[in-house]
Coordinates of C-alpha atoms and ligand atoms in Angstrom, one line a residue:
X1 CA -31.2 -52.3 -101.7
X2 CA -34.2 -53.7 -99.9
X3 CA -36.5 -57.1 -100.3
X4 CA -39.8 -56.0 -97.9
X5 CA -40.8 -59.9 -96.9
X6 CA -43.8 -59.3 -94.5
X7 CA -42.7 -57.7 -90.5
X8 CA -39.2 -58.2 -92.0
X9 CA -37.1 -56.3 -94.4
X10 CA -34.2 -57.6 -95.9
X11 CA -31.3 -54.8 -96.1
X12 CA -29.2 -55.9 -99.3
X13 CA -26.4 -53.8 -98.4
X14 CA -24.5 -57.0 -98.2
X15 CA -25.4 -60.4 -99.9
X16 CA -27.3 -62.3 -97.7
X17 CA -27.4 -65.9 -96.9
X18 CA -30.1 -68.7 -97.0
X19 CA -29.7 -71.8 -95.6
X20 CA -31.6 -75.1 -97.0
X21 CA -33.8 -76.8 -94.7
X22 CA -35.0 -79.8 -96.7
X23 CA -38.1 -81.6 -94.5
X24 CA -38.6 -84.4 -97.5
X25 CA -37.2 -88.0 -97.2
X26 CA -36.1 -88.1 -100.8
X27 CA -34.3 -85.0 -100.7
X28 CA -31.5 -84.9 -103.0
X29 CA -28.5 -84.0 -100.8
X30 CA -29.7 -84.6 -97.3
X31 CA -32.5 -87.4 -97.8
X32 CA -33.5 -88.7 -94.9
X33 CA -31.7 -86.7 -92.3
X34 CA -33.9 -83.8 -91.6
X35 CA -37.1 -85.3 -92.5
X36 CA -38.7 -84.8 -88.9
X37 CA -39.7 -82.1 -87.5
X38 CA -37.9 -82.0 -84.6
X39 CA -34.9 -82.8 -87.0
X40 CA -35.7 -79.5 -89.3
X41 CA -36.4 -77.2 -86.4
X42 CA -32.8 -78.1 -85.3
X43 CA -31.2 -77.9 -88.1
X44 CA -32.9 -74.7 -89.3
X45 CA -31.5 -73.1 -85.8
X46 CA -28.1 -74.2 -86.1
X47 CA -27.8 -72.7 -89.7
X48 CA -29.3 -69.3 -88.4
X49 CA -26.4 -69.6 -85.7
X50 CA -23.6 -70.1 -88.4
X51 CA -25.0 -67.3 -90.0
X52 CA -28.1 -67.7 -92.1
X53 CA -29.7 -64.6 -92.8
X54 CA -33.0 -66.6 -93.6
X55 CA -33.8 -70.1 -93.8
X56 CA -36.0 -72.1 -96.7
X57 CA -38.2 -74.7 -95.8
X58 CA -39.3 -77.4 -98.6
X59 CA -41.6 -80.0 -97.9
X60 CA -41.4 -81.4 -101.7
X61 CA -38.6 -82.2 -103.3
X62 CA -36.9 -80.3 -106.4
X63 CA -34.3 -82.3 -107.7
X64 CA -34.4 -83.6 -111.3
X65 CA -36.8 -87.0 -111.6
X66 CA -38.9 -86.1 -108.4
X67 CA -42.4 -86.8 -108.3
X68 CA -44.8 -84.4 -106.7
X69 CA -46.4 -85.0 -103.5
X70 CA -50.3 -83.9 -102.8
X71 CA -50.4 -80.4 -100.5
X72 CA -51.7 -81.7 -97.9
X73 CA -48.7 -84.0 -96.8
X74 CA -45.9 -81.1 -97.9
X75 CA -47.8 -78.2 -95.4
X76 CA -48.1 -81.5 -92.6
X77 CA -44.3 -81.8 -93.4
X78 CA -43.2 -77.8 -93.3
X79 CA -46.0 -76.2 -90.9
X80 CA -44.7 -77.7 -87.8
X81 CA -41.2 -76.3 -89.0
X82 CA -42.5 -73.0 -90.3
X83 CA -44.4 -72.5 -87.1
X84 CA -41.1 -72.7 -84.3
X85 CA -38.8 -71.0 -86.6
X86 CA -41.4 -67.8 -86.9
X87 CA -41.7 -67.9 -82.8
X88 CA -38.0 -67.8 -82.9
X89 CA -38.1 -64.4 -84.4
X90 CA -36.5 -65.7 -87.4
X91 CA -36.7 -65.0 -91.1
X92 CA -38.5 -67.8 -93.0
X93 CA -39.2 -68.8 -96.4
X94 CA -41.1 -71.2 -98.0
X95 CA -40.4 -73.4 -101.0
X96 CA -43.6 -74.3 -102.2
X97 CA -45.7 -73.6 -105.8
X98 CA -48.6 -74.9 -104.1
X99 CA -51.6 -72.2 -103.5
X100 CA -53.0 -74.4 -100.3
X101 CA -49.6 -74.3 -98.8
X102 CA -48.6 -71.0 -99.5
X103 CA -52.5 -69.7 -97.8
X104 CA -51.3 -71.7 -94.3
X105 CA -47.8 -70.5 -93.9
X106 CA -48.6 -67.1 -94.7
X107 CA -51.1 -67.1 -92.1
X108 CA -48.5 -68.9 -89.7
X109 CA -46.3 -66.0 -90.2
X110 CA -43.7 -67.1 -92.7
X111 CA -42.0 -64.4 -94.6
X112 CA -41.4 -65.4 -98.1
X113 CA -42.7 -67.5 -100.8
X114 CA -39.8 -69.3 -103.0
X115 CA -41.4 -70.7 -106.4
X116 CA -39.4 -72.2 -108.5
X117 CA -42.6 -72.1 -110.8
X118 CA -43.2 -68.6 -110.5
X119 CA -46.8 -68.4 -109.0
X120 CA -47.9 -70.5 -112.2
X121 CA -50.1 -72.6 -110.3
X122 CA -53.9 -71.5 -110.2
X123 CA -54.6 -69.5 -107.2
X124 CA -51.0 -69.1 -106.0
X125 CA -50.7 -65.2 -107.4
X126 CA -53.4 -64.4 -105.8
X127 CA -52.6 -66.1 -102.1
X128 CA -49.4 -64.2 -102.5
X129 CA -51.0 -60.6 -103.8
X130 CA -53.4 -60.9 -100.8
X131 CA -50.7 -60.6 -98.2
X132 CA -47.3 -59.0 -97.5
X133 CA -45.3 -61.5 -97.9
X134 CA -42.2 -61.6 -100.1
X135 CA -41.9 -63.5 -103.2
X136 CA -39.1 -65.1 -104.9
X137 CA -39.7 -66.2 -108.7
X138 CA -37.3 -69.0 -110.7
X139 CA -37.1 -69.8 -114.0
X140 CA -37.4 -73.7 -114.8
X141 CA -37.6 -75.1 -118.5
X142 CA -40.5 -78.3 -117.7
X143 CA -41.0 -79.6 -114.5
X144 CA -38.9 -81.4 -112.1
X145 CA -40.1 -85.2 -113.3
X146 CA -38.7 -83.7 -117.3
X147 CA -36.6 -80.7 -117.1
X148 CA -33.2 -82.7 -118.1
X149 CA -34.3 -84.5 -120.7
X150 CA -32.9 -82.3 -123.6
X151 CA -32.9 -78.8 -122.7
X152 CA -32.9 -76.0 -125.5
X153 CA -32.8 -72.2 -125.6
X154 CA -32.4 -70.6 -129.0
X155 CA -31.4 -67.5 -126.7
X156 CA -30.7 -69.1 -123.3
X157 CA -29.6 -65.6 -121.4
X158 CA -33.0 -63.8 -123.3
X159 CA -35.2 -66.5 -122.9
X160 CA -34.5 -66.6 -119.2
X161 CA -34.4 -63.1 -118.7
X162 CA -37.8 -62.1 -120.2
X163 CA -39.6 -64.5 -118.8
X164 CA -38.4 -63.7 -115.1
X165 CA -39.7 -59.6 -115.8
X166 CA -42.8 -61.2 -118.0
X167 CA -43.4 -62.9 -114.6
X168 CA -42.6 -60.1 -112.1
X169 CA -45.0 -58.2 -114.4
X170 CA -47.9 -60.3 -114.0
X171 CA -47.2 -60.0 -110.0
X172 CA -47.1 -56.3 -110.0
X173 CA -50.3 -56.4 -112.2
X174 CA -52.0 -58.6 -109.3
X175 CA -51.3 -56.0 -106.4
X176 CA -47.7 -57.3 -105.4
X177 CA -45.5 -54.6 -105.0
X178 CA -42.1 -54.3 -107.1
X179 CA -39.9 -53.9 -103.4
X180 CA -41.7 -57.6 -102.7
X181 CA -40.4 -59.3 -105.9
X182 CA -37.0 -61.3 -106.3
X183 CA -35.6 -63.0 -109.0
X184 CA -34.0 -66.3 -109.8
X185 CA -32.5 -67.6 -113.4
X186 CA -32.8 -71.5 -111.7
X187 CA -29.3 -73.3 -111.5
X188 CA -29.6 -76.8 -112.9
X189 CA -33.7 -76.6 -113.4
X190 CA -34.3 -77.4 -117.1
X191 CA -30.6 -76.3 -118.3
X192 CA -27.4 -78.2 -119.1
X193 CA -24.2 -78.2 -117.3
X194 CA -23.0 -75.6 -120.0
X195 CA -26.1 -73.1 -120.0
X196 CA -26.2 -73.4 -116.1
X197 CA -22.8 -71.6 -116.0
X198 CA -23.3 -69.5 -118.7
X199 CA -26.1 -68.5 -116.1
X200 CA -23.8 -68.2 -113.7
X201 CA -21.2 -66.1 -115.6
X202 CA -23.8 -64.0 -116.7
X203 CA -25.2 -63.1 -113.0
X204 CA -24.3 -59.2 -113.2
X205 CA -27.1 -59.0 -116.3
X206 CA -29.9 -60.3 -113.9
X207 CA -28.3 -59.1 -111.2
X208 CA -29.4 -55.6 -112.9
X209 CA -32.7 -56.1 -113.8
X210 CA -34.1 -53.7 -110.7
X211 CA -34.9 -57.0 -108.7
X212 CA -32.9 -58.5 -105.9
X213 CA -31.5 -61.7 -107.6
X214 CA -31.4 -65.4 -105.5
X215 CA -28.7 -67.8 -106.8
X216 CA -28.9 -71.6 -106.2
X217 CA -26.7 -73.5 -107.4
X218 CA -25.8 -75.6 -103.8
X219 CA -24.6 -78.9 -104.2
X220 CA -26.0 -79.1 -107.2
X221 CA -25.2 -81.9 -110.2
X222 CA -23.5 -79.5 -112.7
X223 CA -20.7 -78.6 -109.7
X224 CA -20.2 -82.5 -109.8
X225 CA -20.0 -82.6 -113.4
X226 CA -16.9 -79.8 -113.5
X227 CA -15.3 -81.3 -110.5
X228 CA -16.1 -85.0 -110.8
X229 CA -17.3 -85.1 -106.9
X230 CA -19.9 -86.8 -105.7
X231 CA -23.2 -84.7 -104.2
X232 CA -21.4 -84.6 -100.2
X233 CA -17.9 -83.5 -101.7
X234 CA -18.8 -80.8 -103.6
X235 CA -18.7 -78.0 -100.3
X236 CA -15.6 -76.4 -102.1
X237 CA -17.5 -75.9 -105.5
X238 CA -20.3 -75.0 -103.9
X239 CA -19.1 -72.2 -101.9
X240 CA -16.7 -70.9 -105.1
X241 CA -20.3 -70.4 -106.8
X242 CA -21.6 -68.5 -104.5
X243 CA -18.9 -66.6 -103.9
X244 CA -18.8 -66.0 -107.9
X245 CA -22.8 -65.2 -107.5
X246 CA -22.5 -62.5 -105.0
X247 CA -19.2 -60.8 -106.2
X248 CA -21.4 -60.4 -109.6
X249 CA -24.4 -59.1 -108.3
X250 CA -26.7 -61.9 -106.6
X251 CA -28.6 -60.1 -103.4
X252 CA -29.2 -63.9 -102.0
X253 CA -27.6 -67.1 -102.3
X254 CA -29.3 -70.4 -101.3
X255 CA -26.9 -72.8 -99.7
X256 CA -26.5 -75.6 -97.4
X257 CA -23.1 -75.3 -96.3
X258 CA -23.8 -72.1 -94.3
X259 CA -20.9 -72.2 -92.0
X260 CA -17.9 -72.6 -95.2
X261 CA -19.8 -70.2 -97.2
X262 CA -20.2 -67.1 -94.7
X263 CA -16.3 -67.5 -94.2
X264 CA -15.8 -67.4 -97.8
X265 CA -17.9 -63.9 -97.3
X266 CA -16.1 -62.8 -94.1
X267 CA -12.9 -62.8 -96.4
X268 CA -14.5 -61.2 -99.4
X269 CA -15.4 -58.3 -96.8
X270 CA -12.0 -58.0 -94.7
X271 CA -10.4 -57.8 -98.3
X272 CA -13.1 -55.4 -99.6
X273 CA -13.1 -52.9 -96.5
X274 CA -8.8 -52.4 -97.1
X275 CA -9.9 -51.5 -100.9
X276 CA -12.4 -48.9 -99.4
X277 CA -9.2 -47.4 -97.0
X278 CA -10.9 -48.7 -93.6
X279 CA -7.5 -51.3 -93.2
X280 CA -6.8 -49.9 -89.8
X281 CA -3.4 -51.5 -88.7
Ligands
9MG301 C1 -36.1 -75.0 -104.1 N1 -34.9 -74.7 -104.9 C2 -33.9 -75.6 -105.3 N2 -33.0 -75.0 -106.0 C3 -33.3 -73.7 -106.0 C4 -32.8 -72.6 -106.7 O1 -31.7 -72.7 -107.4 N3 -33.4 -71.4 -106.5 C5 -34.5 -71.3 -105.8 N4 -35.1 -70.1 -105.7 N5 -35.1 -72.4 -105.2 C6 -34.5 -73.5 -105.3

């Protein structure tokens, strides 16, 4: 019921909300617009005062086809960001598989790592086990520049699944403690429109695997595929998912759309608290 993330703990009791603070010019669904600063800082506040629980900061971009970029311009790019947010008191996370970055913004206060590599990287395991930060781990078939050409599972839900507790495994084994460790079964990284929501239906299995579970699947290209809406149209089909995500389990969903998506949870609540007999007319 908890996720300890450094001076913060997350309380679970309810699914939280993170908002997506992109700070790279090619970003998929917001390139360009954030990609100062001064731009992020902003934007990072106003989602924290629609609601954000936390906010993610992602200095390189993750979308299917991206090419990397060296650590040194994605901490230049998040640092700055990391660095107001934390003396705002608020609740930051990193996106980031890089062990450089992850060294600097844990030292700049920043509360959780987000890897959708899963600490692979040499030396990122260890910059993680070395402090108290949390830790979220995602399951991607290849790498960004590959991971949709041809995806294949001979078990898709098993595949996914032990390789996310293989991974949480190795962590604990390097000093990071279990209450530190979340999950994610990575919406649309390395997966087809089908297996992503077969993901998706299947949330409650990995919802139940004794680690809080994050679920992506924001704007993503497989929501355009089932509705046939371009990437800025698809605010509806992103908030249904997480909506879907939560009621099945997920601890954390990763959105942009902050605002539409913590009403969709206000009503979910209100509708919830009548079920548990506290309807007071
Ligand atoms: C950085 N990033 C983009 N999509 C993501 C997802 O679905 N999960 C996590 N944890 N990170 C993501």
């Amino acid at each position: 019921m908890q996720w300890h993330c450094g001076s913060k703990i997350l309380d679970l009791t309810r699914p939280l909300v993170m908002g997506i603070v992109n700070v790279t010019p090619d970003s998929f669904s917001d390139g360009g617009e954030h990609a100062s600063a001064a731009q992020a800082i902003e934007h990072a506040r106003r989602l924290l005062q629609e609601g954000a629980d936390l906010v993610d900061i992602g200095g390189e971009s993750t979308r299917p086809g991206a090419a990397p970029v060296s650590w040194q311009e994605e901490l230049e790019r998040v640092l700055p960001v990391v660095k107001a947010l934390v003396r705002d008191g608020a609740c930051v996370s990193v996106d980031t598989s890089s062990p450089q970055v992850m060294r600097a913004v844990i030292d700049a206060g920043v509360h959780m790592i987000n890897d959708v590599r899963a600490l692979s990287a040499a030396g990122a395991m260890e910059a993680v086990a070395r402090s108290s930060v949390g830790v979220c781990l995602m399951h991607m078939q290849g790498t960004p520049k590959d991971m949709q050409q041809e995806p294949h599972y001979d078990n898709l839900l098993e595949q996914v699944k032990a390789f996310l507790l293989s991974r949480a495994r190795a962590c604990e084994a390097a000093g990071i403690d279990a209450e530190r460790i979340g999950l994610d079964y990575g919406f649309g990284f390395g997966k087809t429109v089908d297996q992503n929501f077969e993901l998706l239906a299947h949330t409650a299995d990995f919802a139940g695997l004794a680690y809080p579970l994050l679920v992506g699947l924001s704007r993503k290209s497989s929501l355009g595929a089932v509705t046939g809406r371009p990437v800025h149209e698809r605010v509806s089909a992103s908030v249904a998912g997480a909506l879907i995500a939560a009621q099945k389990g997920a601890a954390v969903v990763r959105v942009h759309d902050v605002a539409a998506t913590v009403d969709a949870f206000k009503i979910w609540f209100k509708t919830e608290s009548i079920l548990r007999g506290k309807y007071e007319p």
